[in-house]
Structures are given as C-alpha cells and as structure tokens.
Amino acid sequence: MNKTLKTIIYIAAVIIIVAVTMSLKAFVFGNYTVKGDSMNDTLLDGDVVWAAKLASPDYGDIILVMDDDTNLVTRAVGFAGDRLWMERDNSEPGSKWYLCRKKSGSDEIERLAEERYGDSVMPRFDLEIETCHLITNNVGEGAFDEQTAFVVPENCVFALGDNRNISSDSRSRGAFPMEDVIGVVKAKGM
C-alpha cells in the first residue's frame, strides 16, 4: 500500500473514532464534575462522575438533574404517586426523625433513613410546634404523617442530597421533572 493511501486510511480512522467518541458522550455517557458538598460523603466537591444518559433512574440512584442552568447531583428517593413525609420516633430519648416513603400502589411504609440535622438546620425547624418543615406537602404545609405527605407529581422525581444539612434539593426546589434528569451516575473517576 502506498504512503498516501495509508495516510488517508489513518486520518479516516481518527475521524471515525473521534465522531463515535463524541456521539457516545453526547447521547449515551457524559462526565460531570461534582460542585459543592450536598452529596458528602458519597461524592465530594471536585469528584468526576460518569452518567448514563439513556438510563431510567430507580430508587436510590444518584442522578444528574438540570435545574436553572445548573447540574445538580442528588439521590432519587421518590417517583410519581409516591408519598413522602418526616416521622418522629419518640421511643428513645432525643427524638429521632426519619424520612418515610410509601411507594405508589404499595401498602408498605418504608423508613428510608434516620435524619441527623446539624446546628445550621435546627434553628429553622421547631421540634415542638413543627412550624418550619423539612418536607412540605403539595399545599405547602408540613408533611409529618402519611395523611399530610408530599405526593410526587406525574413524570417527576423527588431527590435529596446525602448531606441533608446543606443540600439544595427537592425540599427547596420541588420535585424535578423527569425531562430534566440528565442521567444516572454509574461510575466515579477520571
């Protein structure tokens, strides 16, 4: 094979590889840099994550959401029809709070996680009269039991950061439309 033909084949191969790589990044996978501390200790500020853009999020998945021209990294905890609320466990001294979920079409109530709130959040939240809410229902009142729970709207996801004390998530921004979900985080690094 002559030198010119080898050069043309080489250039064509490089162009094809670049085009395939760019297409995969644009439509299938993308890498994003985590900004902020809302997912500490799972993901840290500056971590790079890979998101599958064609994947549908499931419960517990870390997702990327486009909100007000910002990419948010957060965890999916509720989908259309799910009921979410805060519940206090008074069985032990110190009153622990739990995030509770009842999935759409299910009778099972799940306690997802014990909520620990630092000093930065506690002043906003009066433990005795419950006037300031960590989760509000669909009419803007406190969601403190199944009857007053927040119901996730159709085609939406309710997502929370793992570092609840500082996370900007569905508690303050509302449920995110599924069309704003960029992808599901599948890997970390590079």
XYZ file of N, CA and C in Angstrom:
570
model
N 0.850 -1.173 0.000
C 0.000 0.000 0.000
C 0.896 1.237 0.000
N 0.549 2.205 -0.816
C 1.411 3.376 -0.884
C 1.186 4.283 0.335
N 2.109 5.192 0.531
C 2.129 6.061 1.705
C 0.910 6.978 1.746
N 0.450 7.493 0.635
C -0.704 8.386 0.589
C -1.971 7.665 1.025
N -2.161 6.456 0.550
C -3.343 5.684 0.918
C -3.321 5.349 2.413
N -2.159 5.007 2.956
C -2.039 4.736 4.384
C -2.410 5.976 5.201
N -1.961 7.131 4.762
C -2.262 8.386 5.462
C -3.762 8.673 5.431
N -4.392 8.471 4.283
C -5.837 8.696 4.150
C -6.606 7.745 5.071
N -6.223 6.480 5.098
C -6.887 5.490 5.971
C -6.702 5.882 7.436
N -5.495 6.295 7.799
C -5.216 6.706 9.169
C -6.079 7.904 9.562
N -6.153 8.920 8.714
C -6.953 10.119 9.000
C -8.435 9.760 9.098
N -8.918 8.906 8.212
C -10.318 8.472 8.246
C -10.617 7.723 9.549
N -9.707 6.868 9.976
C -9.895 6.111 11.222
C -9.956 7.056 12.418
N -9.072 8.044 12.456
C -9.072 9.014 13.551
C -10.386 9.797 13.558
N -10.856 10.217 12.403
C -12.122 10.965 12.312
C -13.280 10.101 12.795
N -13.311 8.845 12.405
C -14.383 7.929 12.839
C -14.327 7.732 14.352
N -13.143 7.516 14.900
C -13.003 7.323 16.346
C -13.462 8.572 17.104
N -13.059 9.738 16.655
C -13.468 10.985 17.303
C -14.985 11.168 17.202
N -15.566 10.893 16.045
C -17.016 11.045 15.856
C -17.790 10.080 16.753
N -17.340 8.838 16.833
C -18.014 7.857 17.692
C -17.895 8.271 19.156
N -16.712 8.694 19.575
C -16.497 9.127 20.958
C -17.377 10.320 21.305
N -17.441 11.298 20.414
C -18.272 12.483 20.662
C -19.750 12.112 20.700
N -20.172 11.202 19.842
C -21.567 10.763 19.842
C -21.913 10.036 21.133
N -21.024 9.157 21.571
C -21.256 8.448 22.838
C -21.371 9.428 23.994
N -20.468 10.415 24.026
C -20.502 11.399 25.113
C -21.754 12.268 25.026
N -22.179 12.621 23.844
C -23.346 13.492 23.693
C -24.655 12.773 23.991
N -24.750 11.498 23.627
C -26.038 10.820 23.698
C -26.113 9.634 24.653
N -24.967 9.070 25.037
C -25.005 7.850 25.842
C -24.377 8.062 27.221
N -23.143 8.502 27.276
C -22.446 8.732 28.536
C -21.885 10.135 28.560
N -21.799 10.710 29.732
C -21.169 12.012 29.889
C -20.460 12.068 31.220
N -19.377 12.829 31.276
C -18.708 13.016 32.555
C -18.988 14.420 33.074
N -19.155 14.519 34.389
C -19.516 15.774 35.031
C -18.710 15.914 36.314
N -18.395 17.142 36.665
C -17.670 17.416 37.899
C -18.670 17.823 38.973
N -18.565 17.174 40.135
C -19.429 17.494 41.267
C -19.014 18.842 41.825
N -19.987 19.711 42.020
C -19.722 21.027 42.608
C -20.517 21.133 43.900
N -19.832 21.410 44.993
C -20.495 21.568 46.284
C -20.428 20.309 47.126
N -21.035 20.415 48.306
C -20.924 19.358 49.302
C -22.245 18.646 49.578
N -23.232 18.799 48.719
C -24.558 18.238 49.006
C -24.596 16.714 48.989
N -23.587 16.055 48.399
C -23.569 14.589 48.373
C -22.467 13.994 49.256
N -21.822 14.830 50.104
C -20.825 14.298 51.038
C -21.479 13.243 51.903
N -20.893 12.196 52.219
C -19.570 11.668 51.980
C -19.561 10.722 50.786
N -20.661 10.605 50.094
C -20.726 9.715 48.939
C -19.891 10.260 47.791
N -20.115 11.501 47.442
C -19.350 12.192 46.405
C -18.870 13.508 46.979
N -17.658 13.878 46.650
C -17.066 15.096 47.189
C -16.946 16.165 46.114
N -16.846 17.413 46.558
C -16.649 18.536 45.653
C -15.411 18.269 44.795
N -15.574 18.356 43.483
C -14.460 18.126 42.561
C -14.398 16.715 41.999
N -15.139 15.769 42.580
C -15.171 14.417 42.022
C -15.748 14.461 40.606
N -15.261 13.585 39.758
C -15.803 13.450 38.401
C -16.650 12.185 38.372
N -17.857 12.307 37.835
C -18.761 11.164 37.734
C -19.149 10.939 36.285
N -19.461 9.683 35.972
C -19.938 9.308 34.644
C -21.416 8.976 34.747
N -22.209 9.573 33.882
C -23.655 9.365 33.912
C -24.125 8.713 32.617
N -24.977 7.707 32.781
C -25.611 7.056 31.631
C -26.850 7.874 31.279
N -26.821 8.497 30.116
C -27.897 9.404 29.719
C -29.162 8.686 29.291
N -29.064 7.449 28.882
C -30.240 6.713 28.424
C -30.863 5.872 29.536
N -30.225 5.819 30.697
C -30.730 5.001 31.806
C -31.910 5.697 32.487
N -32.877 4.913 32.905
C -34.003 5.432 33.688
C -33.651 5.304 35.161
N -33.815 6.385 35.929
C -33.458 6.310 37.348
C -34.387 5.390 38.123
N -33.835 4.811 39.174
C -34.587 3.943 40.073
C -34.349 4.453 41.494
N -35.087 3.906 42.438
C -34.955 4.295 43.831
C -33.513 4.129 44.295
N -32.990 5.184 44.918
C -31.639 5.148 45.464
C -30.541 5.516 44.492
N -30.863 5.644 43.211
C -29.845 6.021 42.227
C -29.394 7.461 42.444
N -28.112 7.702 42.205
C -27.597 9.066 42.158
C -27.841 9.559 40.746
N -28.477 10.714 40.644
C -28.851 11.247 39.332
C -28.279 12.644 39.134
N -28.166 13.012 37.872
C -27.815 14.378 37.485
C -29.088 15.044 36.989
N -29.358 16.233 37.519
C -30.560 16.966 37.149
C -30.158 18.358 36.685
N -30.739 18.806 35.581
C -30.529 20.181 35.121
C -31.594 21.043 35.780
N -31.170 22.021 36.587
C -32.098 22.910 37.272
C -31.555 24.323 37.206
N -32.293 25.218 36.567
C -31.857 26.614 36.435
C -30.436 26.723 35.902
N -30.144 26.042 34.808
C -28.832 26.068 34.166
C -27.711 25.534 35.055
N -28.063 24.745 36.057
C -27.085 24.138 36.957
C -27.286 22.635 36.951
N -26.187 21.893 36.903
C -26.269 20.441 37.028
C -26.208 20.083 38.506
N -27.276 19.480 39.015
C -27.311 19.041 40.404
C -27.063 17.544 40.457
N -26.253 17.109 41.415
C -26.036 15.696 41.664
C -26.786 15.381 42.943
N -27.728 14.437 42.872
C -28.599 14.162 44.007
C -29.111 12.723 43.927
N -29.835 12.267 44.938
C -30.277 10.873 45.000
C -31.791 10.777 44.841
N -32.250 9.909 43.945
C -33.688 9.710 43.700
C -34.294 8.914 44.853
N -35.327 9.496 45.498
C -35.989 8.793 46.604
C -37.480 8.596 46.367
N -38.059 9.306 45.399
C -39.483 9.154 45.153
C -39.851 9.433 43.711
N -40.853 8.679 43.223
C -41.345 8.838 41.854
C -42.855 9.054 41.871
N -43.427 9.292 40.721
C -44.846 9.656 40.584
C -45.755 8.806 41.477
N -46.552 9.501 42.275
C -47.530 8.839 43.134
C -47.001 8.413 44.488
N -45.693 8.432 44.685
C -45.124 8.072 45.989
C -45.482 9.143 47.020
N -45.622 8.729 48.274
C -45.907 9.632 49.380
C -44.653 9.702 50.257
N -44.224 10.919 50.604
C -43.026 11.138 51.424
C -43.362 12.053 52.588
N -42.812 11.733 53.768
C -43.034 12.568 54.933
C -41.939 12.322 55.968
N -41.880 13.207 56.960
C -40.966 13.065 58.094
C -41.757 12.482 59.254
N -41.110 11.617 60.002
C -41.778 10.994 61.147
C -40.816 10.988 62.322
N -41.342 11.343 63.490
C -40.513 11.370 64.695
C -40.703 10.078 65.473
N -39.591 9.505 65.931
C -39.626 8.310 66.764
C -39.354 8.755 68.196
N -40.397 8.755 69.004
C -40.261 9.199 70.385
C -39.953 8.050 71.340
N -39.644 6.871 70.806
C -39.410 5.717 71.673
C -38.096 5.816 72.442
N -37.190 6.650 71.974
C -35.913 6.826 72.657
C -35.732 8.293 72.991
N -34.972 8.589 74.036
C -34.688 9.999 74.344
C -33.977 10.662 73.170
N -34.304 11.892 72.918
C -33.655 12.635 71.847
C -34.450 12.707 70.573
N -35.586 12.072 70.504
C -36.485 12.141 69.350
C -35.753 12.103 68.019
N -35.640 10.949 67.432
C -35.027 10.810 66.112
C -36.097 11.048 65.054
N -35.656 11.620 63.936
C -36.546 11.854 62.811
C -36.188 10.892 61.687
N -37.190 10.434 60.966
C -36.986 9.526 59.847
C -37.686 10.065 58.607
N -37.052 9.840 57.466
C -37.683 10.101 56.185
C -38.464 8.841 55.832
N -39.755 8.981 55.605
C -40.608 7.833 55.317
C -41.143 7.915 53.893
N -41.377 6.733 53.317
C -41.889 6.654 51.946
C -42.900 5.520 51.858
N -43.955 5.801 51.103
C -44.899 4.767 50.719
C -44.983 4.839 49.204
N -44.463 3.805 48.541
C -44.434 3.799 47.084
C -45.849 3.716 46.529
N -46.013 4.309 45.374
C -47.305 4.276 44.683
C -47.742 2.827 44.476
N -48.982 2.529 44.849
C -49.517 1.187 44.653
C -49.098 0.176 45.700
N -48.378 0.625 46.740
C -47.921 -0.284 47.790
C -48.561 0.099 49.121
N -48.709 -0.865 50.001
C -49.197 -0.596 51.348
C -48.066 -0.522 52.362
N -46.849 -0.834 51.920
C -45.698 -0.861 52.816
C -45.151 0.541 53.047
N -44.928 0.872 54.310
C -44.287 2.133 54.681
C -42.827 1.834 54.983
N -41.939 2.561 54.320
C -40.507 2.367 54.496
C -39.919 3.550 55.257
N -39.096 3.262 56.243
C -38.283 4.298 56.879
C -36.952 4.283 56.136
N -36.722 5.316 55.346
C -35.543 5.322 54.481
C -34.259 5.579 55.229
N -34.271 6.560 56.095
C -33.027 6.930 56.759
C -33.330 7.741 57.996
N -32.471 7.561 58.992
C -32.548 8.442 60.153
C -31.957 9.774 59.717
N -32.651 10.822 60.041
C -32.192 12.154 59.653
C -31.449 12.802 60.818
N -30.249 13.260 60.552
C -29.472 13.974 61.564
C -29.254 15.377 61.037
N -29.648 16.327 61.817
C -29.547 17.713 61.376
C -28.618 18.481 62.291
N -27.678 19.182 61.690
C -26.724 19.981 62.458
C -27.313 21.317 62.868
N -26.498 22.107 63.537
C -26.952 23.393 64.057
C -27.455 24.326 62.968
N -26.939 24.199 61.749
C -27.347 25.112 60.681
C -28.794 24.893 60.264
N -29.336 23.700 60.481
C -30.705 23.415 60.080
C -31.669 23.545 61.253
N -31.248 23.126 62.432
C -32.158 23.069 63.569
C -32.856 24.393 63.883
N -32.206 25.557 63.771
C -32.943 26.787 64.063
C -34.156 26.997 63.152
N -34.148 26.433 61.948
C -35.283 26.582 61.034
C -36.415 25.623 61.383
N -36.146 24.693 62.268
C -37.070 23.590 62.467
C -37.417 23.489 63.938
N -38.606 23.949 64.317
C -39.036 23.926 65.705
C -39.565 22.542 66.040
N -38.818 21.796 66.843
C -39.172 20.413 67.147
C -40.466 20.290 67.943
N -40.864 21.337 68.624
C -42.067 21.247 69.455
C -43.333 21.626 68.694
N -43.302 22.733 67.975
C -44.533 23.169 67.304
C -44.532 22.872 65.804
N -43.416 22.391 65.285
C -43.329 21.945 63.893
C -43.871 22.986 62.906
N -43.386 24.219 63.032
C -43.871 25.278 62.162
C -43.026 25.435 60.906
N -41.816 24.955 60.927
C -40.960 25.030 59.752
C -40.664 23.599 59.333
N -40.775 23.313 58.057
C -40.803 21.926 57.615
C -39.574 21.549 56.806
N -39.143 20.330 57.015
C -38.077 19.800 56.186
C -38.647 19.221 54.901
N -39.868 18.762 54.946
C -40.595 18.384 53.736
C -41.991 18.973 53.867
N -42.417 19.680 52.837
C -43.779 20.216 52.836
C -44.614 19.409 51.860
N -45.910 19.380 52.108
C -46.780 18.623 51.208
C -47.165 19.466 49.997
N -48.090 18.996 49.206
C -48.425 19.656 47.944
C -49.163 20.982 48.117
N -49.611 21.280 49.329
C -50.269 22.571 49.574
C -49.427 23.463 50.475
N -48.157 23.098 50.679
C -47.224 23.949 51.411
C -47.248 23.791 52.914
N -47.854 22.743 53.413
C -47.879 22.500 54.860
C -46.896 21.382 55.196
N -46.610 21.224 56.485
C -45.659 20.206 56.919
C -46.136 18.804 56.605
N -45.215 17.972 56.126
C -45.520 16.573 55.817
C -44.994 15.720 56.960
N -45.859 15.468 57.970
C -45.425 14.775 59.176
C -46.130 13.452 59.410
N -46.918 12.996 58.465
C -47.513 11.668 58.544
C -48.050 11.322 57.164
N -48.538 10.118 57.016
C -48.995 9.674 55.699
C -50.137 10.526 55.154
N -51.024 10.980 56.032
C -52.167 11.772 55.575
C -51.763 13.153 55.062
N -50.678 13.707 55.587
C -50.228 15.029 55.148
C -48.988 14.946 54.261
N -48.679 13.764 53.749
C -47.455 13.527 52.978
C -47.413 14.313 51.674
N -46.198 14.522 51.197
C -45.979 15.074 49.861
C -46.202 13.942 48.873
N -47.010 14.189 47.845
C -47.245 13.195 46.795
C -46.480 13.647 45.557
N -45.575 12.808 45.099
C -44.743 13.151 43.943
C -45.632 13.222 42.699
N -45.607 14.376 41.979
C -46.438 14.533 40.774
C -46.025 13.590 39.642
N -46.917 13.414 38.681
C -46.643 12.597 37.492
C -45.396 13.111 36.780
N -44.647 12.183 36.213
C -43.449 12.490 35.420
C -42.425 13.323 36.185
N -42.326 13.076 37.487
C -41.367 13.803 38.321
C -40.595 12.834 39.205
N -39.480 13.322 39.743
C -38.678 12.580 40.710
C -38.408 13.500 41.893
N -38.529 12.961 43.097
C -38.180 13.684 44.316
C -36.787 13.217 44.690
N -35.850 14.141 44.803
C -34.447 13.782 45.016
C -33.863 14.582 46.163
N -33.028 13.915 46.954
C -32.387 14.535 48.110
C -30.887 14.306 48.052
N -30.130 15.316 48.483
C -28.696 15.141 48.628
C -28.413 14.296 49.861
N -27.296 13.592 49.874
C -26.941 12.754 51.015
C -26.555 13.591 52.234
N -26.054 14.782 52.018
C -25.676 15.690 53.105
C -26.839 16.657 53.318
N -27.866 16.195 54.026
C -29.135 16.925 54.137
C -29.002 18.320 54.742
N -28.007 18.534 55.608
C -27.887 19.830 56.274
C -27.654 20.984 55.308
N -27.030 20.716 54.164
C -26.707 21.819 53.257
C -27.214 21.608 51.839
N -27.838 20.493 51.576
C -28.214 20.155 50.208
C -29.353 21.023 49.686
N -29.184 21.505 48.465
C -30.264 22.179 47.745
C -30.891 21.110 46.860
N -32.098 20.679 47.216
C -32.693 19.535 46.544
C -34.210 19.710 46.465
N -34.947 18.634 46.369
C -36.402 18.723 46.195
C -37.113 19.354 47.379
N -36.491 19.389 48.538
C -37.126 20.035 49.681
C -37.298 21.525 49.442
N -36.349 22.134 48.750
C -36.445 23.571 48.485
C -36.814 23.884 47.039
N -36.547 22.982 46.119
C -36.776 23.227 44.695
C -37.997 22.506 44.156
N -38.568 21.594 44.949
C -39.704 20.810 44.486
C -39.247 19.585 43.713
N -40.202 18.762 43.355
C -39.886 17.562 42.572
C -39.384 17.998 41.199
N -38.412 17.276 40.683
C -37.821 17.622 39.397
C -38.545 16.886 38.273
N -38.862 17.588 37.177
C -39.458 16.896 36.021
C -38.476 15.859 35.472
N -38.990 14.707 35.092
C -38.123 13.647 34.552
C -37.367 14.123 33.314
N -37.947 15.045 32.570
C -37.262 15.557 31.370
C -36.004 16.336 31.728
N -35.875 16.767 32.988
C -34.682 17.488 33.433
C -33.595 16.564 33.978
N -33.890 15.264 34.073
C -32.884 14.305 34.530
C -31.928 14.039 33.366
N -30.670 14.399 33.567
C -29.646 14.233 32.521
C -29.207 12.788 32.416
N -29.076 12.122 33.556
C -28.630 10.745 33.535
C -28.469 10.166 34.916
N -28.132 8.895 34.959
C -27.921 8.166 36.208
C -26.415 7.950 36.369
N -25.882 8.335 37.520
C -24.454 8.185 37.777
C -24.130 6.695 37.880
N -23.175 6.256 37.066
C -22.773 4.851 37.033
C -21.367 4.615 37.526
N -20.517 5.643 37.495
C -19.134 5.458 37.897
C -18.536 6.792 38.352
N -17.453 6.690 39.089
C -16.757 7.866 39.573
C -15.302 7.763 39.147
N -14.732 8.878 38.736
C -13.309 8.908 38.437
C -12.977 9.408 37.050
N -11.719 9.731 36.864
C -11.135 10.233 35.621
C -11.789 11.501 35.193
